[in-house]
Amino acid sequence: MDVDAYGPTPYVSKQLFPLHYAIARSTGPPSDYSQSLMPRPPPSAVVEIINNFYATDPTTVVRRDEDGFTPLHVAAKVFSAAAIRALLALPAVSQVQATATARDAKQGLTPLDIVERKMEAERAFKSGFGVP
């Protein structure tokens, strides 16, 4: 797994972890998840995508990839507020809320840790250019 200032950037196969891939492509800068020549869906589409995956196979919303990332970790990585809200709005039986405090297998980061690291890195970058 590669690590950058924004947190973990694991490679995810579209075939093995399609929900992870769809969330990663939904918003934010390109990452190892989303390198593609295909256009990204609009951010609002991620809610429908998540709900469709949950309706088809409820386990997809809590499935961990090879590095221990859940879809909520991925949504945090790409700063997808729509995906985070959609995942957390799923019924309690989905167990998504429990993944909010779950640590990934490689660095032991929760989704909140990922967001905090990304925000701190962006803050440091901006301050280096004198941007408040």
PDB file of C-alpha atoms in Angstrom:
ATOM      1  CA  MET A   1       0.000   0.000   0.000  1.00  0.00           C
ATOM      2  CA  ASP A   2       1.230   3.460  -0.842  1.00  0.00           C
ATOM      3  CA  VAL A   3       1.002   6.201   1.741  1.00  0.00           C
ATOM      4  CA  ASP A   4       0.938   9.905   1.042  1.00  0.00           C
ATOM      5  CA  ALA A   5       0.243  13.035   3.066  1.00  0.00           C
ATOM      6  CA  TYR A   6      -3.471  12.431   2.695  1.00  0.00           C
ATOM      7  CA  GLY A   7      -3.418   8.993   4.249  1.00  0.00           C
ATOM      8  CA  PRO A   8      -3.549   5.592   2.662  1.00  0.00           C
ATOM      9  CA  THR A   9      -4.066   5.205  -1.072  1.00  0.00           C
ATOM     10  CA  PRO A  10      -4.563   1.477  -1.625  1.00  0.00           C
ATOM     11  CA  TYR A  11      -5.057   0.087  -5.097  1.00  0.00           C
ATOM     12  CA  VAL A  12      -8.516  -1.365  -5.467  1.00  0.00           C
ATOM     13  CA  SER A  13      -9.663  -3.617  -8.250  1.00  0.00           C
ATOM     14  CA  LYS A  14     -12.945  -2.586  -9.777  1.00  0.00           C
ATOM     15  CA  GLN A  15     -13.914  -6.244  -9.984  1.00  0.00           C
ATOM     16  CA  LEU A  16     -13.077  -7.164  -6.378  1.00  0.00           C
ATOM     17  CA  PHE A  17     -14.335  -4.018  -4.634  1.00  0.00           C
ATOM     18  CA  PRO A  18     -16.792  -2.288  -6.959  1.00  0.00           C
ATOM     19  CA  LEU A  19     -18.399  -0.103  -4.280  1.00  0.00           C
ATOM     20  CA  HIS A  20     -15.006   1.136  -3.076  1.00  0.00           C
ATOM     21  CA  TYR A  21     -14.127   1.946  -6.686  1.00  0.00           C
ATOM     22  CA  ALA A  22     -17.436   3.718  -7.371  1.00  0.00           C
ATOM     23  CA  ILE A  23     -17.116   5.890  -4.270  1.00  0.00           C
ATOM     24  CA  ALA A  24     -13.507   6.774  -5.078  1.00  0.00           C
ATOM     25  CA  ARG A  25     -14.466   7.863  -8.586  1.00  0.00           C
ATOM     26  CA  SER A  26     -17.408   9.929  -7.347  1.00  0.00           C
ATOM     27  CA  THR A  27     -15.475  12.968  -6.167  1.00  0.00           C
ATOM     28  CA  GLY A  28     -12.146  14.393  -5.161  1.00  0.00           C
ATOM     29  CA  PRO A  29      -8.766  14.335  -6.857  1.00  0.00           C
ATOM     30  CA  PRO A  30      -7.643  11.226  -8.732  1.00  0.00           C
ATOM     31  CA  SER A  31      -6.222   8.534  -6.499  1.00  0.00           C
ATOM     32  CA  ASP A  32      -4.966   5.005  -6.954  1.00  0.00           C
ATOM     33  CA  TYR A  33      -8.619   3.979  -6.700  1.00  0.00           C
ATOM     34  CA  SER A  34      -9.815   6.234  -9.476  1.00  0.00           C
ATOM     35  CA  GLN A  35      -7.174   6.322 -12.185  1.00  0.00           C
ATOM     36  CA  SER A  36      -9.330   6.010 -15.255  1.00  0.00           C
ATOM     37  CA  LEU A  37     -10.030   7.630 -18.580  1.00  0.00           C
ATOM     38  CA  MET A  38     -13.754   7.219 -17.954  1.00  0.00           C
ATOM     39  CA  PRO A  39     -15.662  10.315 -16.825  1.00  0.00           C
ATOM     40  CA  ARG A  40     -16.691  10.432 -13.206  1.00  0.00           C
ATOM     41  CA  PRO A  41     -20.342  10.288 -12.245  1.00  0.00           C
ATOM     42  CA  PRO A  42     -21.778  13.437 -10.659  1.00  0.00           C
ATOM     43  CA  PRO A  43     -21.313  13.499  -6.855  1.00  0.00           C
ATOM     44  CA  SER A  44     -25.072  13.187  -6.345  1.00  0.00           C
ATOM     45  CA  ALA A  45     -24.991   9.813  -8.130  1.00  0.00           C
ATOM     46  CA  VAL A  46     -22.972   8.264  -5.321  1.00  0.00           C
ATOM     47  CA  VAL A  47     -26.055   8.141  -3.072  1.00  0.00           C
ATOM     48  CA  GLU A  48     -27.957   6.087  -5.625  1.00  0.00           C
ATOM     49  CA  ILE A  49     -24.924   3.873  -6.215  1.00  0.00           C
ATOM     50  CA  ILE A  50     -24.554   3.138  -2.495  1.00  0.00           C
ATOM     51  CA  ASN A  51     -28.259   2.429  -2.070  1.00  0.00           C
ATOM     52  CA  ASN A  52     -28.242   0.093  -5.100  1.00  0.00           C
ATOM     53  CA  PHE A  53     -25.248  -1.839  -3.785  1.00  0.00           C
ATOM     54  CA  TYR A  54     -26.896  -2.130  -0.359  1.00  0.00           C
ATOM     55  CA  ALA A  55     -30.180  -3.336  -1.878  1.00  0.00           C
ATOM     56  CA  THR A  56     -28.381  -5.936  -3.998  1.00  0.00           C
ATOM     57  CA  ASP A  57     -25.888  -7.168  -1.389  1.00  0.00           C
ATOM     58  CA  PRO A  58     -25.961  -5.514   2.058  1.00  0.00           C
ATOM     59  CA  THR A  59     -22.492  -6.815   2.916  1.00  0.00           C
ATOM     60  CA  THR A  60     -20.849  -4.566   0.302  1.00  0.00           C
ATOM     61  CA  VAL A  61     -21.260  -1.482   2.496  1.00  0.00           C
ATOM     62  CA  VAL A  62     -19.010  -2.926   5.215  1.00  0.00           C
ATOM     63  CA  ARG A  63     -16.702  -5.101   3.116  1.00  0.00           C
ATOM     64  CA  ARG A  64     -13.012  -4.508   3.704  1.00  0.00           C
ATOM     65  CA  ASP A  65     -10.505  -4.465   0.890  1.00  0.00           C
ATOM     66  CA  GLU A  66      -7.091  -6.120   1.111  1.00  0.00           C
ATOM     67  CA  ASP A  67      -5.803  -3.244   3.244  1.00  0.00           C
ATOM     68  CA  GLY A  68      -8.756  -3.205   5.622  1.00  0.00           C
ATOM     69  CA  PHE A  69     -10.550  -0.225   4.092  1.00  0.00           C
ATOM     70  CA  THR A  70     -14.333  -0.117   4.177  1.00  0.00           C
ATOM     71  CA  PRO A  71     -16.383   2.040   1.800  1.00  0.00           C
ATOM     72  CA  LEU A  72     -16.557   4.616   4.618  1.00  0.00           C
ATOM     73  CA  HIS A  73     -12.737   4.795   4.704  1.00  0.00           C
ATOM     74  CA  VAL A  74     -12.742   5.394   0.943  1.00  0.00           C
ATOM     75  CA  ALA A  75     -15.421   8.102   1.210  1.00  0.00           C
ATOM     76  CA  ALA A  76     -13.291   9.830   3.856  1.00  0.00           C
ATOM     77  CA  LYS A  77     -10.197   9.550   1.655  1.00  0.00           C
ATOM     78  CA  VAL A  78     -11.861  11.315  -1.269  1.00  0.00           C
ATOM     79  CA  PHE A  79     -13.751  13.817   0.928  1.00  0.00           C
ATOM     80  CA  SER A  80     -17.120  12.640  -0.372  1.00  0.00           C
ATOM     81  CA  ALA A  81     -19.616  14.154   2.035  1.00  0.00           C
ATOM     82  CA  ALA A  82     -22.465  12.713  -0.045  1.00  0.00           C
ATOM     83  CA  ALA A  83     -21.052   9.190   0.246  1.00  0.00           C
ATOM     84  CA  ILE A  84     -20.354   9.559   3.965  1.00  0.00           C
ATOM     85  CA  ARG A  85     -23.903  10.779   4.593  1.00  0.00           C
ATOM     86  CA  ALA A  86     -25.415   8.030   2.423  1.00  0.00           C
ATOM     87  CA  LEU A  87     -23.425   5.305   4.155  1.00  0.00           C
ATOM     88  CA  LEU A  88     -24.200   6.563   7.655  1.00  0.00           C
ATOM     89  CA  ALA A  89     -27.903   6.933   6.759  1.00  0.00           C
ATOM     90  CA  LEU A  90     -28.237   3.218   6.020  1.00  0.00           C
ATOM     91  CA  PRO A  91     -30.165   1.177   8.600  1.00  0.00           C
ATOM     92  CA  ALA A  92     -28.319   0.229  11.791  1.00  0.00           C
ATOM     93  CA  VAL A  93     -28.483  -3.415  10.754  1.00  0.00           C
ATOM     94  CA  SER A  94     -26.025  -2.535   7.942  1.00  0.00           C
ATOM     95  CA  GLN A  95     -23.282  -2.096  10.584  1.00  0.00           C
ATOM     96  CA  VAL A  96     -21.856   0.910   8.707  1.00  0.00           C
ATOM     97  CA  GLN A  97     -21.930   3.014  11.871  1.00  0.00           C
ATOM     98  CA  ALA A  98     -19.579   0.490  13.504  1.00  0.00           C
ATOM     99  CA  THR A  99     -17.074   1.009  10.670  1.00  0.00           C
ATOM    100  CA  ALA A 100     -16.870   4.693  11.584  1.00  0.00           C
ATOM    101  CA  THR A 101     -14.521   3.727  14.401  1.00  0.00           C
ATOM    102  CA  ALA A 102     -12.922   0.781  12.586  1.00  0.00           C
ATOM    103  CA  ARG A 103      -9.200   0.985  11.990  1.00  0.00           C
ATOM    104  CA  ASP A 104      -7.698  -0.141   8.710  1.00  0.00           C
ATOM    105  CA  ALA A 105      -5.338  -3.100   8.682  1.00  0.00           C
ATOM    106  CA  LYS A 106      -2.172  -1.286   7.558  1.00  0.00           C
ATOM    107  CA  GLN A 107      -1.919   2.012   9.436  1.00  0.00           C
ATOM    108  CA  GLY A 108      -4.637   1.662  12.027  1.00  0.00           C
ATOM    109  CA  LEU A 109      -6.550   4.710  10.768  1.00  0.00           C
ATOM    110  CA  THR A 110     -10.258   5.331  11.220  1.00  0.00           C
ATOM    111  CA  PRO A 111     -12.224   7.238   8.572  1.00  0.00           C
ATOM    112  CA  LEU A 112     -12.050  10.311  10.841  1.00  0.00           C
ATOM    113  CA  ASP A 113      -8.257   9.953  11.121  1.00  0.00           C
ATOM    114  CA  ILE A 114      -8.030   9.943   7.326  1.00  0.00           C
ATOM    115  CA  VAL A 115     -10.085  13.144   7.034  1.00  0.00           C
ATOM    116  CA  GLU A 116      -8.051  14.857   9.773  1.00  0.00           C
ATOM    117  CA  ARG A 117      -4.741  13.970   8.093  1.00  0.00           C
ATOM    118  CA  LYS A 118      -5.974  15.178   4.725  1.00  0.00           C
ATOM    119  CA  MET A 119      -7.234  18.460   6.199  1.00  0.00           C
ATOM    120  CA  GLU A 120      -3.948  19.022   8.041  1.00  0.00           C
ATOM    121  CA  ALA A 121      -1.927  18.334   4.881  1.00  0.00           C
ATOM    122  CA  GLU A 122      -4.049  20.787   2.885  1.00  0.00           C
ATOM    123  CA  ARG A 123      -3.760  23.392   5.628  1.00  0.00           C
ATOM    124  CA  ALA A 124       0.035  22.997   5.654  1.00  0.00           C
ATOM    125  CA  PHE A 125       0.187  23.204   1.876  1.00  0.00           C
ATOM    126  CA  LYS A 126      -1.898  26.394   1.769  1.00  0.00           C
ATOM    127  CA  SER A 127       0.043  28.050   4.566  1.00  0.00           C
ATOM    128  CA  GLY A 128       3.239  27.360   2.619  1.00  0.00           C
ATOM    129  CA  PHE A 129       1.829  29.622  -0.107  1.00  0.00           C
ATOM    130  CA  GLY A 130       0.468  32.211   2.288  1.00  0.00           C
ATOM    131  CA  VAL A 131      -3.147  31.177   1.762  1.00  0.00           C
ATOM    132  CA  PRO A 132      -5.234  31.387   4.937  1.00  0.00           C
TER     133      PRO A 132
END
